[in-house]
XYZ file of C-alpha atoms in Angstrom:
91
model
C -14.906 -1.567 -38.802
C -11.594 -0.023 -37.922
C -8.294 -1.715 -38.252
C -7.062 -4.060 -35.501
C -4.069 -1.793 -34.911
C -6.320 1.183 -34.158
C -8.378 -0.936 -31.739
C -5.268 -2.070 -29.888
C -3.956 1.487 -29.748
C -7.258 2.685 -28.260
C -7.153 -0.051 -25.601
C -3.566 0.851 -24.780
C -4.423 4.528 -24.390
C -7.368 3.716 -22.125
C -5.174 1.482 -19.986
C -2.503 4.193 -19.729
C -5.117 6.720 -18.640
C -6.476 4.351 -15.983
C -2.929 3.641 -14.778
C -2.174 7.352 -14.494
C -5.361 7.931 -12.506
C -4.525 5.039 -10.180
C -0.946 6.293 -9.730
C -2.157 9.779 -8.812
C -4.657 8.309 -6.343
C -1.959 6.112 -4.779
C 0.435 9.050 -4.456
C -2.295 11.118 -2.818
C -2.912 8.305 -0.330
C 0.736 7.819 0.577
C 1.553 11.525 0.755
C -1.453 12.487 2.869
C -0.632 13.385 6.483
C -2.413 10.268 7.759
C -0.564 8.094 5.220
C 2.824 9.505 6.216
C 2.007 8.974 9.897
C 1.047 5.359 9.204
C 4.244 4.707 7.264
C 6.432 6.220 9.980
C 4.534 4.529 12.812
C 4.434 1.169 11.039
C 8.139 1.301 10.273
C 9.072 2.194 13.852
C 6.809 -0.545 15.196
C 8.271 -3.028 12.714
C 11.847 -2.201 13.680
C 10.938 -2.585 17.366
C 9.260 -5.968 16.849
C 11.973 -7.147 14.465
C 14.722 -6.419 16.975
C 13.160 -8.737 19.592
C 14.505 -12.293 19.236
C 11.850 -14.815 18.295
C 9.422 -12.271 16.895
C 9.157 -11.506 13.219
C 6.932 -10.408 10.421
C 4.028 -12.811 10.971
C 3.793 -11.886 14.658
C 3.890 -8.153 13.944
C 1.242 -8.411 11.248
C -0.936 -10.624 13.442
C -0.812 -8.055 16.219
C -1.706 -5.224 13.836
C -4.724 -6.846 12.198
C -7.183 -5.799 14.950
C -5.793 -2.254 14.847
C -6.266 -1.950 11.086
C -9.906 -3.116 11.093
C -11.085 0.469 11.543
C -8.948 1.845 8.690
C -9.840 2.137 5.041
C -8.317 -0.821 3.148
C -5.681 1.301 1.405
C -4.468 2.767 4.699
C -4.492 -0.647 6.385
C -2.347 -2.142 3.620
C -0.045 0.867 3.792
C 0.575 0.350 7.498
C 0.991 -3.421 7.171
C 3.491 -2.999 4.331
C 5.487 -0.407 6.300
C 5.528 -2.686 9.336
C 6.752 -5.634 7.292
C 9.514 -3.472 5.834
C 10.502 -2.322 9.323
C 10.621 -5.914 10.583
C 12.979 -6.860 7.765
C 15.200 -3.902 8.604
C 15.091 -4.452 12.375
C 16.152 -8.040 12.458
């Protein structure tokens, strides 16, 4: 059998390769035209909801859940995260 150091190095290299693949996939999702539109739209919607007194993040996310049912999960989470960021900025 190989040394324990070589085994740990192999596992580390495999994990780095999987991380790089996931990072490239995430960047492709965010930088796609649909992803950019969702980020911009979610941020604008979040700022609008956040500027209304009495409304906040939970209300905005609750209103968006039915809209995001038709999206792929990564795009739905992208829009919800952008909306939450806009709510924090708007009020």
